[in-house]
């Protein structure tokens, strides 16, 4: 939702500073003087995870390492993607071993694994990112995340000197519809989040109905509140989906 401002820097009168945004902002602000934090930012699709992340960073003076991952083949195995991920980091950082990666990134205020890694197809149409690979491979992608978790456990001591912030979603397709395992499956999602919270700090992006109305009105000032509430009734408090609906003019049908 890059074209729509859920949050941004600038005059506070022009933007809606939601509770979720304030949590993310405070978290990033604290990284300047702390190390060893491992934060997962989750949220139902359409809530603008990246918009909140990058808008908060624009307001802060932080030295962030934000790597890019380009994948060439949708049929790559989990082992191949894992190898490509760390090979990309080694080349980008100019080091030869994974151990040196952790030493190098410790020089930054934080490592951010977000849009450039997850959705790199928007940077190069001939490549694709980790999210699209995960979505298309479904359960076959899980070994990759298990490998990453094992790497985390192996280097937990090294990570005490590093801050890591990850924009997190586990997207799968069921009958052609996208779902996020962390947010869209009620009790099952809560179990996943509970287990992950044993190891990581989790910030969940969500909006109240009032916040959603304010966000939409900032971008579509001519749309009346009843129309927005009708869209919320259909899409939930997911600004991006409502933006897309209103942009297409479909909101007039409600």
Coordinates of C-alpha atoms in Angstrom, one line a residue:
X1 CA 0.0 0.0 0.0
X2 CA 2.9 2.3 -0.8
X3 CA 0.6 4.8 -2.5
X4 CA -1.6 5.2 0.6
X5 CA -0.4 6.8 3.8
X6 CA -1.4 4.9 6.9
X7 CA 1.5 6.5 8.7
X8 CA 4.2 8.8 7.6
X9 CA 6.5 11.5 8.7
X10 CA 5.5 15.1 8.6
X11 CA 2.9 17.3 10.2
X12 CA 1.0 15.3 12.7
X13 CA -2.2 17.0 11.6
X14 CA -1.9 15.1 8.3
X15 CA -1.5 11.6 9.6
X16 CA -3.2 9.1 11.8
X17 CA -0.9 7.9 14.5
X18 CA -2.5 4.6 15.6
X19 CA -1.8 2.6 18.7
X20 CA 0.0 0.0 16.5
X21 CA 2.2 2.7 14.9
X22 CA 3.2 4.1 18.3
X23 CA 4.3 0.6 19.5
X24 CA 6.5 0.2 16.4
X25 CA 7.9 3.7 16.8
X26 CA 8.8 3.2 20.4
X27 CA 10.4 -0.2 19.7
X28 CA 12.6 1.2 16.9
X29 CA 13.5 4.3 19.0
X30 CA 14.7 2.0 21.8
X31 CA 17.1 0.1 19.5
X32 CA 19.6 3.0 19.5
X33 CA 20.7 2.1 23.0
X34 CA 19.9 -1.7 23.2
X35 CA 21.1 -4.9 21.6
X36 CA 19.8 -8.4 21.5
X37 CA 16.2 -7.7 20.6
X38 CA 14.5 -10.0 18.1
X39 CA 11.1 -8.5 17.0
X40 CA 8.5 -10.0 14.7
X41 CA 6.0 -7.6 13.3
X42 CA 2.8 -9.4 12.3
X43 CA -0.6 -8.3 11.1
X44 CA -3.5 -9.5 9.0
X45 CA -2.9 -8.8 5.3
X46 CA -4.1 -5.4 4.3
X47 CA -3.1 -3.7 7.6
X48 CA 0.0 -2.1 6.2
X49 CA 2.9 -3.7 8.0
X50 CA 5.6 -2.2 5.7
X51 CA 3.9 1.2 5.7
X52 CA 4.1 1.4 9.5
X53 CA 7.7 0.1 9.6
X54 CA 9.2 2.4 7.0
X55 CA 7.2 5.4 8.2
X56 CA 8.5 5.0 11.7
X57 CA 12.1 4.6 10.4
X58 CA 11.8 7.8 8.4
X59 CA 11.2 9.6 11.7
X60 CA 14.2 8.2 13.5
X61 CA 18.0 8.5 13.1
X62 CA 18.9 4.8 12.9
X63 CA 21.5 3.0 11.0
X64 CA 19.5 0.1 9.5
X65 CA 20.7 -2.9 7.4
X66 CA 17.8 -3.7 5.1
X67 CA 19.0 -6.5 2.7
X68 CA 17.4 -7.5 -0.6
X69 CA 16.9 -11.1 -1.7
X70 CA 16.2 -12.0 -5.4
X71 CA 15.1 -15.6 -6.2
X72 CA 15.3 -16.9 -9.7
X73 CA 13.3 -20.1 -9.6
X74 CA 9.9 -20.7 -8.0
X75 CA 10.8 -24.4 -7.7
X76 CA 13.9 -23.9 -5.6
X77 CA 14.0 -26.2 -2.6
X78 CA 14.1 -25.0 1.0
X79 CA 17.8 -25.8 1.2
X80 CA 18.5 -23.9 -2.0
X81 CA 16.6 -20.8 -0.7
X82 CA 18.4 -21.0 2.6
X83 CA 21.8 -21.2 0.8
X84 CA 20.8 -18.3 -1.5
X85 CA 19.7 -16.2 1.5
X86 CA 23.0 -16.5 3.4
X87 CA 25.1 -16.3 0.2
X88 CA 23.4 -13.0 -0.6
X89 CA 24.2 -11.7 2.9
X90 CA 27.8 -12.8 2.7
X91 CA 28.3 -11.1 -0.7
X92 CA 26.4 -7.9 0.3
X93 CA 28.4 -7.6 3.5
X94 CA 31.7 -8.5 2.0
X95 CA 32.4 -11.5 4.3
X96 CA 33.1 -15.2 3.8
X97 CA 31.4 -17.0 6.6
X98 CA 28.1 -16.9 8.4
X99 CA 29.9 -16.1 11.7
X100 CA 31.3 -13.0 10.1
X101 CA 27.8 -12.0 9.0
X102 CA 26.8 -11.7 12.7
X103 CA 29.9 -9.7 13.5
X104 CA 29.3 -7.3 10.6
X105 CA 25.6 -6.6 11.2
X106 CA 26.3 -5.9 14.9
X107 CA 27.7 -2.6 13.7
X108 CA 24.2 -1.5 12.8
X109 CA 21.4 -0.3 15.1
X110 CA 19.2 -3.1 13.6
X111 CA 18.8 -5.6 10.8
X112 CA 15.4 -5.2 9.1
X113 CA 14.0 -8.1 7.1
X114 CA 11.1 -6.6 5.3
X115 CA 9.9 -5.6 1.8
X116 CA 13.2 -5.9 0.0
X117 CA 13.6 -9.5 1.1
X118 CA 10.0 -10.5 1.1
X119 CA 8.6 -8.7 -2.0
X120 CA 11.6 -8.1 -4.2
X121 CA 9.6 -8.8 -7.3
X122 CA 8.5 -5.2 -7.1
X123 CA 12.1 -4.1 -7.5
X124 CA 12.9 -6.5 -10.4
X125 CA 10.0 -8.0 -12.3
X126 CA 12.2 -10.9 -13.5
X127 CA 12.9 -12.0 -9.9
X128 CA 10.7 -12.7 -6.8
X129 CA 11.0 -12.5 -3.1
X130 CA 10.6 -14.9 -0.2
X131 CA 6.8 -14.2 0.3
X132 CA 5.9 -15.3 -3.2
X133 CA 8.1 -18.4 -3.0
X134 CA 6.5 -19.3 0.4
X135 CA 3.0 -18.7 -0.9
X136 CA 3.5 -20.9 -4.0
X137 CA 5.3 -23.7 -2.2
X138 CA 2.9 -23.9 0.7
X139 CA 3.9 -26.6 3.2
X140 CA 7.0 -27.4 1.3
X141 CA 8.4 -24.0 2.4
X142 CA 8.3 -24.9 6.1
X143 CA 11.8 -26.6 6.1
X144 CA 13.3 -23.3 5.1
X145 CA 11.9 -21.6 8.2
X146 CA 12.9 -24.6 10.4
X147 CA 16.5 -24.1 9.1
X148 CA 16.3 -20.4 9.9
X149 CA 15.1 -21.2 13.4
X150 CA 17.9 -23.7 13.9
X151 CA 20.4 -21.1 12.7
X152 CA 18.9 -18.7 15.3
X153 CA 19.4 -21.2 18.1
X154 CA 22.9 -22.0 16.9
X155 CA 23.9 -18.3 16.9
X156 CA 21.8 -17.1 19.8
X157 CA 24.9 -15.9 21.6
X158 CA 26.0 -13.8 18.5
X159 CA 22.5 -12.4 18.2
X160 CA 22.8 -10.9 21.7
X161 CA 24.9 -8.2 20.0
X162 CA 22.4 -7.7 17.2
X163 CA 18.9 -6.2 16.9
X164 CA 16.7 -8.0 14.3
X165 CA 13.3 -6.8 13.2
X166 CA 11.3 -9.0 10.8
X167 CA 8.1 -8.2 8.9
X168 CA 6.4 -11.6 9.4
X169 CA 3.7 -13.5 7.6
X170 CA 3.3 -17.1 6.6
X171 CA 1.1 -16.9 3.5
X172 CA -0.6 -20.0 2.1
X173 CA -3.3 -20.4 -0.6
X174 CA -6.4 -22.4 0.0
X175 CA -8.7 -22.7 -3.0
X176 CA -7.1 -19.7 -4.6
X177 CA -7.5 -17.5 -1.5
X178 CA -4.5 -16.2 0.4
X179 CA -4.3 -16.7 4.2
X180 CA -1.8 -15.8 6.8
X181 CA -1.2 -18.7 9.3
X182 CA -0.3 -16.1 12.0
X183 CA -3.5 -14.1 11.9
X184 CA -6.3 -15.7 9.8
X185 CA -7.0 -19.0 11.6
X186 CA -8.4 -18.0 14.9
X187 CA -7.3 -20.5 17.6
X188 CA -4.6 -22.1 15.4
X189 CA -3.1 -18.7 14.7
X190 CA -3.1 -17.9 18.4
X191 CA -1.3 -21.1 19.2
X192 CA 1.4 -20.3 16.5
X193 CA 1.8 -16.8 17.9
X194 CA 2.0 -18.0 21.5
X195 CA 4.7 -20.5 20.6
X196 CA 6.7 -17.9 18.7
X197 CA 6.3 -15.4 21.6
X198 CA 8.3 -17.9 23.7
X199 CA 11.4 -17.0 21.7
X200 CA 10.7 -13.6 20.1
X201 CA 9.1 -10.3 20.9
X202 CA 5.9 -9.8 18.8
X203 CA 4.2 -6.6 17.8
X204 CA 0.8 -7.1 16.1
X205 CA -0.5 -4.4 13.8
X206 CA -4.3 -3.9 14.1
X207 CA -6.7 -1.0 14.1
X208 CA -9.9 -0.2 15.8
X209 CA -12.9 0.7 13.7
X210 CA -12.4 4.4 14.7
X211 CA -8.8 4.3 13.6
X212 CA -9.7 2.7 10.3
X213 CA -12.3 5.4 9.6
X214 CA -9.7 8.1 10.3
X215 CA -7.1 6.4 8.0
X216 CA -9.6 6.1 5.1
X217 CA -10.9 9.7 5.5
X218 CA -7.3 11.0 5.3
X219 CA -6.9 9.4 1.9
X220 CA -10.5 9.7 0.7
X221 CA -11.9 12.9 2.4
X222 CA -15.0 13.0 0.1
X223 CA -16.2 9.5 1.2
X224 CA -18.8 9.6 3.9
X225 CA -18.5 7.6 7.1
X226 CA -21.4 5.3 6.3
X227 CA -19.8 4.2 3.1
X228 CA -16.5 3.5 5.0
X229 CA -18.4 1.5 7.7
X230 CA -19.9 -0.6 4.9
X231 CA -16.5 -1.3 3.6
X232 CA -15.3 -2.2 7.1
X233 CA -18.2 -4.6 7.4
X234 CA -17.0 -6.3 4.2
X235 CA -13.2 -6.2 4.6
X236 CA -12.7 -5.7 8.3
X237 CA -10.2 -3.1 9.6
X238 CA -7.9 -3.6 6.7
X239 CA -7.2 -0.2 5.1
X240 CA -5.4 -1.4 2.0
X241 CA -8.3 -3.5 0.9
X242 CA -10.7 -0.6 1.5
X243 CA -8.4 1.7 -0.4
X244 CA -8.3 -0.6 -3.4
X245 CA -12.1 -0.9 -3.4
X246 CA -12.7 2.8 -3.2
X247 CA -10.0 3.5 -5.8
X248 CA -11.8 1.2 -8.2
X249 CA -15.1 3.0 -7.4
X250 CA -16.6 -0.2 -6.1
X251 CA -17.4 1.4 -2.7
X252 CA -20.4 3.1 -4.3
X253 CA -22.1 -0.3 -4.4
X254 CA -22.5 -0.6 -0.7

